[in-house]
Amino acid sequence: MVEERITRSSPLRSTLADLPGLPGCITPPRPAPPLAYITSTPPPEPTGNTISVNGFIRSVRKQKKHAFASIGDGSTLSPLQALLSPEQAEGLSTGIAVNIQGRHVACPPGKEQASELHALAVEILGDNDATNYPIQKKYQTTEFLRTLPHLRTRLPFNSLLLRLRSQVIAQLTTFFASRDFVQTHPPIITSNDCEGAGEVFTVTSSAGQAAPSDPDGEEAQQHFFRNPKYLTVSSQLHLEALAQSVGKVWTLSPTFRADRSHTPRHLSEFYMLEAELAFTSDVDSLMDVVEDMLKDLARGLVSSRTGKELLQARSSDWIQNEELGVLSAADLQARWDGLLASEWPRMKYTIAIAKLKEAVEIDGASFDVAPIFSSGLHAQHEHYLAKTFGNGGPVFVTDYPQELKAFYMPPSAEQEAVADGPTVACFDLLVPDVCELVGGSVREHRTSELLKAMEKHEQLNDVVRDGKGKDAVEDASLQWYVDLRRYGSVPHGGFGLGFDRLLLYLSGVTNIREVVTFPRWPGRCDC
């Protein structure tokens, strides 16, 4: 084979040289460029220069004189078509990894693809058991693909979701850095369950140490850390400690909930984006950060190739199953536009309940659960509020009843004269379909008030005197949290955002198990 290389003055080199991440001269053995750059870059004129591409065979059609292979490497939704000779196509099948060297040429008008690769050499890099390969070019349900989490990310749309996750993380990092937030890494193993809900996974050891016997002769459980520890359900308490050291902190870390919910919005392991700000005493300042952050993400998504491909995946050529076919491209674009709306409505919980009751009594709305002050907002209530008062976009609801929220939330700054009970300085951000996306609050920074709230919520065994006239907590798992107040606390607050729910909302899929590479939910933990 006569191999043609790209010279420093060649047309293809001048076309691709300025693209980020490409080598100055695309010749083996240097790394081949991602297919995203090849498929989005017009072939040079005149043709005749060779390039090298790596990827997986998505499909291959073998004819008498020619063969056509569809090549993908996960960098783009659209594959690259390669024109092969029958000899070059010998042994190729779906799933095989290849390196192809060839000429990048423009296709005649009227063809589905704008360009293709005329192969000069084909090298098989990784064999594939084509007979038993479970991912074929045919309709496959999302439920079936969930049984193959180690393989399903090779599919174009699932690869796109991986790239969406990466892009959003990069944007968030830039956003927080530009506002002087310090990224931190709180622990995964904790002494408490933060909000006292009790839905935690307990950490145990498989070291096989013999358990000691108690006085009655019965074996007592041996704890690796001397007493029970748990997988974290939230990093908030630790972030409060770190915020009082550097002012503003954030983290994106895994969290775990032993909740047996099977809804499309819940997982047992998921990622939470959490932020904490010192010297903040009002909920509005926290909501401003959340709104600015999500608008920044939406702007970046709309202008990116990832965003364009998410819309492309909604076209008739790409819709293959119910998970992708719920939202049209126009509906998904409208969802992003809602995030970019000039103002997001903010309403108090008491107003939200009144509006829901009014919707039932006057507008004839129907809810499975009646809107009651002491019962909280259910998913159908949140969906109605976002759709009606958020105009199809986000809406903040603030000042929830104290009895529904965690012990660390202080009373609302302006207590309304309501007979149902006091409210606390907090907020939830509601979006259509996904419902609650973000939750946050001001934190109680006064020692005496915090201890009263902890006792009321049964978060401590007892309050004792430490011999110096100061309050201490018998429950050691939260003593350090009280110390944050005893030793120079400041007004502060923060929020938590369900990161996988955010990706669910931005991508338009309907089940959170599709945006997580290896999803864990009750009864399922594959791979």
Coordinates of C-alpha atoms in Angstrom, one line a residue:
M1 CA 0.0 0.0 0.0
V2 CA 1.3 3.4 -0.9
E3 CA 0.7 5.6 2.2
E4 CA 0.0 9.3 1.7
R5 CA 0.9 11.6 4.6
I6 CA -0.2 15.0 5.5
T7 CA 2.6 17.5 5.0
R8 CA 3.0 20.7 6.9
S9 CA 1.7 22.7 3.9
S10 CA -1.2 20.3 3.0
P11 CA -4.8 21.5 2.8
L12 CA -6.1 19.1 5.4
R13 CA -3.4 20.1 7.9
S14 CA -4.3 23.8 7.5
T15 CA -8.0 22.9 7.9
L16 CA -7.5 20.9 11.1
A17 CA -4.4 22.4 12.6
D18 CA -6.2 25.1 14.7
L19 CA -8.8 22.7 16.2
P20 CA -8.1 22.1 19.9
G21 CA -6.5 18.8 20.8
L22 CA -5.3 17.9 17.3
P23 CA -1.6 17.2 16.6
G24 CA 0.3 19.4 14.2
C25 CA 0.6 16.5 11.7
I26 CA -2.0 13.8 11.6
T27 CA 0.0 10.7 10.7
P28 CA 0.4 7.4 12.4
P29 CA 1.6 6.7 15.0
R30 CA 0.4 10.0 16.5
P31 CA -3.0 9.9 18.1
A32 CA -5.9 10.1 15.7
P33 CA -8.3 13.1 16.1
P34 CA -11.8 12.5 17.6
L35 CA -14.4 11.8 14.9
A36 CA -16.3 14.8 16.1
Y37 CA -13.6 17.0 14.4
I38 CA -13.5 14.9 11.3
T39 CA -17.3 14.8 10.8
S40 CA -17.7 18.6 11.5
T41 CA -14.8 19.7 9.3
P42 CA -15.3 19.9 5.5
P43 CA -12.8 17.7 3.5
P44 CA -10.0 19.7 2.0
E45 CA -9.8 20.6 -1.7
P46 CA -8.2 19.0 -3.5
T47 CA -8.5 15.6 -1.8
G48 CA -5.7 13.0 -1.7
N49 CA -4.4 13.3 1.8
T50 CA -4.7 10.6 4.4
I51 CA -6.0 10.7 7.9
S52 CA -6.2 8.1 10.6
V53 CA -9.3 7.4 12.7
N54 CA -10.0 5.1 15.6
G55 CA -13.5 3.8 16.6
F56 CA -16.0 1.0 16.9
I57 CA -17.9 -0.5 14.0
R58 CA -21.6 0.5 14.6
S59 CA -22.8 -1.3 11.5
V60 CA -21.4 -2.7 8.2
R61 CA -23.0 -3.3 4.9
K62 CA -21.1 -5.6 2.5
Q63 CA -21.8 -5.6 -1.2
K64 CA -20.2 -7.2 -4.2
K65 CA -17.8 -4.4 -5.1
H66 CA -17.9 -2.2 -2.0
A67 CA -18.6 -2.2 1.7
F68 CA -19.8 0.6 3.9
A69 CA -18.9 0.8 7.6
S70 CA -20.4 3.2 10.1
I71 CA -17.7 4.2 12.6
G72 CA -18.2 5.8 16.0
D73 CA -15.9 6.7 18.9
G74 CA -18.3 8.4 21.3
S75 CA -17.1 12.0 20.5
T76 CA -20.1 12.7 18.3
L77 CA -23.7 11.6 17.8
S78 CA -23.2 11.3 14.0
P79 CA -21.0 8.4 12.8
L80 CA -18.4 8.6 10.1
Q81 CA -19.0 6.4 7.0
A82 CA -16.1 4.6 5.6
L83 CA -16.0 3.1 2.1
L84 CA -14.1 -0.2 2.1
S85 CA -13.2 -2.8 -0.4
P86 CA -14.6 -6.3 0.2
E87 CA -11.1 -7.5 1.3
Q88 CA -10.9 -4.6 3.8
A89 CA -14.3 -5.4 5.2
E90 CA -13.5 -9.1 5.7
G91 CA -13.9 -10.0 9.4
L92 CA -15.6 -6.7 10.3
S93 CA -18.9 -6.8 12.4
T94 CA -20.7 -4.6 14.8
G95 CA -18.7 -3.8 17.9
I96 CA -15.2 -4.5 16.5
A97 CA -12.6 -1.7 17.3
V98 CA -10.7 -0.6 14.3
N99 CA -8.1 1.9 13.1
I100 CA -8.8 3.1 9.5
Q101 CA -6.4 5.1 7.4
G102 CA -7.9 6.7 4.3
R103 CA -8.8 9.8 2.3
H104 CA -11.4 12.2 3.8
V105 CA -13.6 13.2 0.8
A106 CA -16.8 15.1 0.2
C107 CA -19.9 13.1 -0.8
P108 CA -22.0 14.1 -3.9
P109 CA -25.0 16.3 -3.2
G110 CA -28.1 14.3 -2.1
K111 CA -26.3 11.8 0.1
E112 CA -27.2 11.5 3.8
Q113 CA -23.7 12.3 5.0
A114 CA -21.6 15.3 3.9
S115 CA -18.3 13.4 3.8
E116 CA -16.9 9.9 4.1
L117 CA -13.6 8.1 4.5
H118 CA -12.2 6.1 1.6
A119 CA -10.2 3.5 3.3
L120 CA -6.6 2.7 2.3
A121 CA -5.9 0.4 5.2
V122 CA -8.0 -1.2 8.0
E123 CA -6.5 -2.6 11.2
I124 CA -8.6 -4.5 13.7
L125 CA -7.6 -3.3 17.2
G126 CA -10.0 -5.4 19.3
D127 CA -12.0 -8.5 18.4
N128 CA -15.7 -8.8 19.1
D129 CA -17.9 -11.9 19.6
A130 CA -20.4 -10.8 17.0
T131 CA -22.6 -13.9 17.5
N132 CA -23.3 -13.1 21.2
Y133 CA -22.8 -9.3 21.2
P134 CA -25.9 -8.1 23.1
I135 CA -26.1 -4.6 21.5
Q136 CA -27.2 -5.0 17.9
K137 CA -28.5 -2.4 15.4
K138 CA -32.1 -2.8 16.3
Y139 CA -34.6 -1.4 18.8
Q140 CA -33.7 -2.3 22.4
T141 CA -35.6 -1.2 25.4
T142 CA -34.0 1.0 28.1
E143 CA -34.9 -1.7 30.6
F144 CA -32.8 -4.2 28.7
L145 CA -30.0 -1.8 28.3
R146 CA -29.9 -1.2 32.1
T147 CA -28.8 -4.8 32.4
L148 CA -25.7 -3.9 30.4
P149 CA -24.4 -0.8 32.1
H150 CA -20.8 -1.7 31.1
L151 CA -21.7 -1.7 27.4
R152 CA -24.6 0.7 26.9
T153 CA -22.4 3.8 27.1
R154 CA -21.0 2.7 23.7
L155 CA -24.4 3.7 22.2
P156 CA -24.3 7.2 20.6
F157 CA -27.0 8.8 22.9
N158 CA -25.5 7.3 26.0
S159 CA -22.1 8.6 25.0
L160 CA -23.7 12.0 24.6
L161 CA -25.0 11.8 28.1
L162 CA -21.5 11.2 29.4
R163 CA -20.3 14.2 27.5
L164 CA -23.1 16.3 28.9
R165 CA -22.1 15.3 32.4
S166 CA -18.5 16.3 31.7
Q167 CA -19.5 19.6 30.2
V168 CA -21.8 20.6 33.0
I169 CA -19.1 19.7 35.6
A170 CA -16.6 21.9 33.8
Q171 CA -19.0 24.8 33.6
L172 CA -19.8 24.5 37.3
T173 CA -16.2 24.5 38.2
T174 CA -15.6 27.7 36.2
F175 CA -18.7 29.3 37.7
F176 CA -17.8 28.7 41.3
A177 CA -14.1 29.7 40.7
S178 CA -15.2 33.0 39.2
R179 CA -17.1 33.8 42.4
D180 CA -14.3 32.8 44.7
F181 CA -15.8 29.6 46.0
V182 CA -13.3 27.0 47.2
Q183 CA -13.9 23.4 46.0
T184 CA -13.7 20.9 48.8
H185 CA -13.9 17.1 49.4
P186 CA -16.0 16.3 52.4
P187 CA -16.0 12.7 53.8
I188 CA -18.2 9.9 52.5
I189 CA -18.2 8.0 55.8
T190 CA -20.0 10.0 58.5
S191 CA -21.2 9.8 62.1
N192 CA -24.7 11.0 61.5
D193 CA -27.4 11.2 58.9
C194 CA -27.6 15.0 58.7
E195 CA -31.3 15.5 58.6
G196 CA -32.3 12.6 61.0
A197 CA -34.4 10.8 58.4
G198 CA -32.8 7.5 59.2
E199 CA -32.5 6.4 55.5
V200 CA -28.8 5.5 55.7
F201 CA -26.5 2.7 54.8
T202 CA -24.4 1.5 57.7
V203 CA -20.7 0.9 57.1
T204 CA -19.4 -2.5 58.2
S205 CA -16.1 -4.4 57.8
S206 CA -15.5 -7.8 56.2
A207 CA -12.1 -8.1 57.9
G208 CA -13.3 -11.2 59.8
Q209 CA -12.3 -10.0 63.3
A210 CA -13.8 -12.0 66.1
A211 CA -16.5 -10.1 67.9
P212 CA -16.0 -9.7 71.6
S213 CA -18.7 -11.0 74.0
D214 CA -20.8 -8.8 76.2
P215 CA -21.2 -9.5 80.0
D216 CA -24.2 -11.7 79.3
G217 CA -22.1 -14.0 77.0
E218 CA -23.7 -12.8 73.8
E219 CA -21.6 -11.7 70.9
A220 CA -21.6 -7.9 70.4
Q221 CA -21.2 -6.4 67.0
Q222 CA -17.7 -5.2 66.3
H223 CA -17.6 -1.8 64.7
F224 CA -14.6 -0.9 62.5
F225 CA -14.8 2.7 63.9
R226 CA -15.7 1.7 67.4
N227 CA -19.3 2.9 66.9
P228 CA -21.8 2.9 64.0
K229 CA -20.9 5.0 60.9
Y230 CA -22.8 5.6 57.8
L231 CA -22.5 6.5 54.1
T232 CA -23.3 10.2 53.8
V233 CA -26.7 11.5 52.8
S234 CA -25.4 15.0 52.6
S235 CA -22.2 16.9 53.0
Q236 CA -23.9 20.0 54.4
L237 CA -22.7 19.7 58.0
H238 CA -19.1 19.3 57.0
L239 CA -19.4 22.1 54.5
E240 CA -20.6 24.4 57.3
A241 CA -17.3 23.8 59.1
L242 CA -15.3 24.5 56.0
A243 CA -17.2 27.6 55.0
Q244 CA -16.3 29.2 58.3
S245 CA -12.6 28.7 57.4
V246 CA -12.5 30.1 53.8
G247 CA -15.9 31.9 53.4
K248 CA -17.5 30.1 50.5
V249 CA -17.2 26.4 49.6
W250 CA -18.7 23.9 47.2
T251 CA -18.5 20.2 46.4
L252 CA -19.8 17.6 44.0
S253 CA -19.7 14.3 45.7
P254 CA -21.6 11.0 45.9
T255 CA -24.4 10.6 48.4
F256 CA -26.4 7.6 49.5
R257 CA -30.0 7.1 50.6
A258 CA -31.4 3.8 51.8
D259 CA -34.8 4.8 50.5
R260 CA -36.8 2.0 48.8
S261 CA -38.4 4.4 46.3
H262 CA -38.7 3.1 42.7
T263 CA -39.7 6.4 41.1
P264 CA -38.0 7.7 37.9
R265 CA -36.4 10.5 40.0
H266 CA -34.8 8.5 42.8
L267 CA -31.6 6.4 43.2
S268 CA -29.8 4.8 46.1
E269 CA -26.4 6.3 45.0
F270 CA -26.3 9.7 43.3
Y271 CA -24.3 12.9 43.1
M272 CA -25.1 16.1 45.0
L273 CA -23.8 19.5 44.3
E274 CA -23.7 21.4 47.6
A275 CA -22.5 24.9 48.4
E276 CA -22.2 26.8 51.7
L277 CA -21.7 30.6 52.2
A278 CA -20.5 32.3 55.4
F279 CA -21.7 35.7 56.4
T280 CA -25.1 35.2 54.7
S281 CA -28.3 35.8 56.6
D282 CA -31.1 35.8 54.1
V283 CA -32.6 33.2 51.7
D284 CA -32.7 35.7 48.7
S285 CA -28.9 35.8 48.5
L286 CA -28.8 32.0 48.3
M287 CA -31.5 31.9 45.6
D288 CA -29.6 34.5 43.6
V289 CA -26.6 32.1 43.5
V290 CA -28.7 29.2 42.4
E291 CA -30.4 31.2 39.7
D292 CA -27.2 32.6 38.3
M293 CA -25.6 29.2 38.4
L294 CA -28.4 27.4 36.4
K295 CA -28.7 30.3 33.9
D296 CA -25.0 30.1 33.3
L297 CA -25.3 26.3 32.6
A298 CA -28.2 26.9 30.2
R299 CA -26.3 29.5 28.3
G300 CA -23.3 27.2 27.9
L301 CA -25.5 24.3 26.8
V302 CA -27.5 26.2 24.2
S303 CA -24.3 27.4 22.5
S304 CA -22.4 24.1 22.7
R305 CA -22.1 21.2 20.3
T306 CA -23.5 19.0 23.1
G307 CA -26.6 21.0 23.2
K308 CA -27.1 20.9 19.4
E309 CA -26.7 17.1 19.5
L310 CA -29.2 16.8 22.3
L311 CA -31.7 18.5 20.0
Q312 CA -30.6 16.4 17.1
A313 CA -31.3 13.3 19.1
R314 CA -35.0 14.4 19.2
S315 CA -35.3 14.2 15.4
S316 CA -37.3 11.5 13.8
D317 CA -34.1 9.8 12.7
W318 CA -32.9 9.3 16.2
I319 CA -36.0 8.7 18.3
Q320 CA -35.8 5.0 19.0
N321 CA -37.6 4.4 22.4
E322 CA -39.9 5.9 24.9
E323 CA -37.2 7.4 27.0
L324 CA -36.0 9.7 24.2
G325 CA -39.4 10.3 22.5
V326 CA -41.3 12.0 25.3
L327 CA -39.9 15.5 24.5
S328 CA -39.6 16.9 21.0
A329 CA -36.7 19.1 20.1
A330 CA -38.9 22.2 20.4
D331 CA -40.0 21.1 23.9
L332 CA -36.5 20.6 25.0
Q333 CA -35.4 23.9 23.6
A334 CA -38.4 25.5 25.5
R335 CA -37.1 23.9 28.7
W336 CA -33.7 25.5 28.3
D337 CA -35.4 28.8 27.4
G338 CA -37.3 28.6 30.7
L339 CA -34.0 28.5 32.5
L340 CA -32.9 31.6 30.7
A341 CA -36.0 33.5 31.5
S342 CA -35.3 37.0 32.9
E343 CA -37.0 36.4 36.3
W344 CA -37.8 33.2 38.2
P345 CA -41.0 33.6 40.3
R346 CA -40.5 33.4 44.1
M347 CA -43.5 32.6 46.3
K348 CA -43.9 31.7 50.0
Y349 CA -45.2 28.3 51.0
T350 CA -48.4 29.8 52.5
I351 CA -49.1 31.4 49.2
A352 CA -48.4 28.2 47.3
I353 CA -50.9 26.3 49.4
A354 CA -53.5 29.0 49.0
K355 CA -53.0 28.9 45.2
L356 CA -53.3 25.1 45.1
K357 CA -56.6 25.3 47.1
E358 CA -57.8 28.0 44.8
A359 CA -57.0 25.8 41.8
V360 CA -59.2 23.0 43.3
E361 CA -62.1 25.2 44.4
I362 CA -62.2 27.6 41.5
D363 CA -60.4 26.1 38.5
G364 CA -61.5 22.5 39.0
A365 CA -58.0 21.1 39.4
S366 CA -57.7 17.6 40.8
F367 CA -55.0 16.3 43.1
D368 CA -54.6 12.8 44.6
V369 CA -53.4 14.4 47.8
A370 CA -55.2 17.5 49.0
P371 CA -53.0 20.6 49.5
I372 CA -52.7 21.0 53.3
F373 CA -50.3 23.3 55.2
S374 CA -49.0 20.6 57.5
S375 CA -48.6 17.9 54.8
G376 CA -46.0 19.6 52.5
L377 CA -46.0 19.7 48.8
H378 CA -46.3 16.5 46.9
A379 CA -44.9 15.9 43.4
Q380 CA -48.2 16.7 41.7
H381 CA -48.4 20.0 43.6
E382 CA -44.9 20.9 42.6
H383 CA -45.5 20.1 39.0
Y384 CA -48.6 22.3 39.0
L385 CA -46.8 25.2 40.6
A386 CA -43.9 25.0 38.1
K387 CA -46.2 24.7 35.1
T388 CA -48.7 27.4 36.2
F389 CA -46.7 30.0 38.1
G390 CA -43.3 29.2 36.7
N391 CA -44.7 29.5 33.2
G392 CA -43.2 26.2 32.3
G393 CA -39.9 27.1 34.0
P394 CA -38.4 27.2 37.5
V395 CA -40.2 28.6 40.5
F396 CA -38.9 29.1 44.0
V397 CA -41.0 28.3 47.0
T398 CA -39.8 29.7 50.4
D399 CA -40.6 29.6 54.1
Y400 CA -41.9 26.0 54.6
P401 CA -43.5 24.9 57.9
Q402 CA -41.0 24.3 60.7
E403 CA -42.3 20.8 61.4
L404 CA -41.5 19.7 57.9
K405 CA -37.9 20.8 57.8
A406 CA -34.6 19.9 59.4
F407 CA -33.4 21.0 62.8
Y408 CA -30.7 23.4 61.5
M409 CA -33.2 25.8 59.8
P410 CA -33.9 29.0 61.8
P411 CA -37.3 30.7 61.9
S412 CA -38.3 32.8 58.9
A413 CA -37.2 36.5 59.2
E414 CA -40.8 37.6 58.8
Q415 CA -43.2 35.2 60.5
E416 CA -46.6 35.5 59.0
A417 CA -49.6 35.4 61.3
V418 CA -50.8 31.9 60.4
A419 CA -52.7 29.6 62.7
D420 CA -51.1 26.5 61.2
G421 CA -47.6 27.1 62.7
P422 CA -44.3 28.8 62.3
T423 CA -42.1 28.6 59.2
V424 CA -38.4 28.5 58.6
A425 CA -36.0 30.4 56.4
C426 CA -35.6 27.9 53.5
F427 CA -36.4 27.4 49.9
D428 CA -37.0 24.7 47.2
L429 CA -36.5 25.2 43.5
L430 CA -39.2 23.5 41.5
V431 CA -39.0 22.7 37.8
P432 CA -41.5 21.0 35.5
D433 CA -41.6 17.2 35.4
V434 CA -38.6 16.8 37.7
C435 CA -40.3 18.9 40.5
E436 CA -37.8 19.6 43.3
L437 CA -34.3 20.2 42.0
V438 CA -32.6 22.4 44.6
G439 CA -33.2 22.8 48.4
G440 CA -31.5 25.3 50.7
S441 CA -31.8 27.4 53.8
V442 CA -30.1 29.7 56.2
R443 CA -28.5 27.7 59.0
E444 CA -29.2 28.4 62.7
H445 CA -25.9 29.8 64.0
R446 CA -27.0 30.6 67.6
T447 CA -25.9 27.9 70.0
S448 CA -28.9 28.0 72.4
E449 CA -31.4 28.1 69.6
L450 CA -29.7 25.2 67.8
L451 CA -29.8 23.1 70.9
K452 CA -33.5 23.7 71.4
A453 CA -34.2 22.8 67.8
M454 CA -32.0 19.6 68.1
E455 CA -33.9 18.6 71.2
K456 CA -37.2 19.2 69.6
H457 CA -36.2 17.1 66.6
E458 CA -34.8 14.4 68.8
Q459 CA -31.3 14.9 67.4
L460 CA -29.6 14.6 70.8
N461 CA -29.9 12.5 73.9
D462 CA -29.6 15.2 76.4
V463 CA -28.0 18.6 77.0
V464 CA -25.6 18.7 79.9
R465 CA -23.3 21.2 81.5
D466 CA -19.6 20.8 80.9
G467 CA -18.6 22.1 84.3
K468 CA -17.7 25.5 82.9
G469 CA -21.3 26.7 82.5
K470 CA -21.4 25.8 78.8
D471 CA -23.9 23.4 77.1
A472 CA -22.5 20.2 75.8
V473 CA -24.2 17.3 73.9
E474 CA -24.2 13.7 75.1
D475 CA -24.6 12.5 71.6
A476 CA -21.0 12.8 70.4
S477 CA -21.9 12.4 66.7
L478 CA -23.2 16.0 66.8
Q479 CA -21.0 17.5 69.5
W480 CA -18.6 18.8 66.8
Y481 CA -21.5 20.5 65.0
V482 CA -22.6 22.3 68.2
D483 CA -18.9 23.4 68.7
L484 CA -19.1 25.3 65.4
R485 CA -21.6 27.5 67.1
R486 CA -19.8 27.7 70.4
Y487 CA -16.5 28.8 69.0
G488 CA -17.3 31.8 66.9
S489 CA -20.1 31.1 64.5
V490 CA -21.4 33.5 61.9
P491 CA -24.6 33.7 60.0
H492 CA -24.4 31.3 57.0
G493 CA -26.5 29.3 54.6
G494 CA -26.3 27.0 51.7
F495 CA -28.1 24.7 49.3
G496 CA -27.9 21.2 47.7
L497 CA -28.7 20.3 44.1
G498 CA -29.4 16.8 42.9
F499 CA -26.8 16.7 40.1
D500 CA -28.3 13.6 38.3
R501 CA -31.7 15.2 38.4
L502 CA -30.2 18.3 36.8
L503 CA -28.8 16.2 34.0
L504 CA -32.2 14.5 33.7
Y505 CA -33.8 17.9 33.2
L506 CA -31.3 19.2 30.8
S507 CA -31.2 16.1 28.6
G508 CA -34.9 15.6 28.5
V509 CA -34.9 11.9 29.3
T510 CA -37.6 10.7 31.7
N511 CA -35.8 8.3 34.0
I512 CA -32.8 9.2 36.2
R513 CA -31.4 5.7 35.6
E514 CA -30.5 6.7 32.1
V515 CA -28.2 9.6 33.0
V516 CA -26.2 7.5 35.6
T517 CA -23.6 5.2 34.1
F518 CA -24.0 2.4 36.7
P519 CA -27.3 3.2 38.5
R520 CA -28.1 1.6 41.9
W521 CA -31.6 1.4 43.1
P522 CA -33.4 -1.0 45.5
G523 CA -32.8 -4.6 44.4
R524 CA -30.3 -3.6 41.7
C525 CA -26.6 -3.1 41.8
D526 CA -25.0 -4.4 38.6
C527 CA -21.3 -4.3 37.9

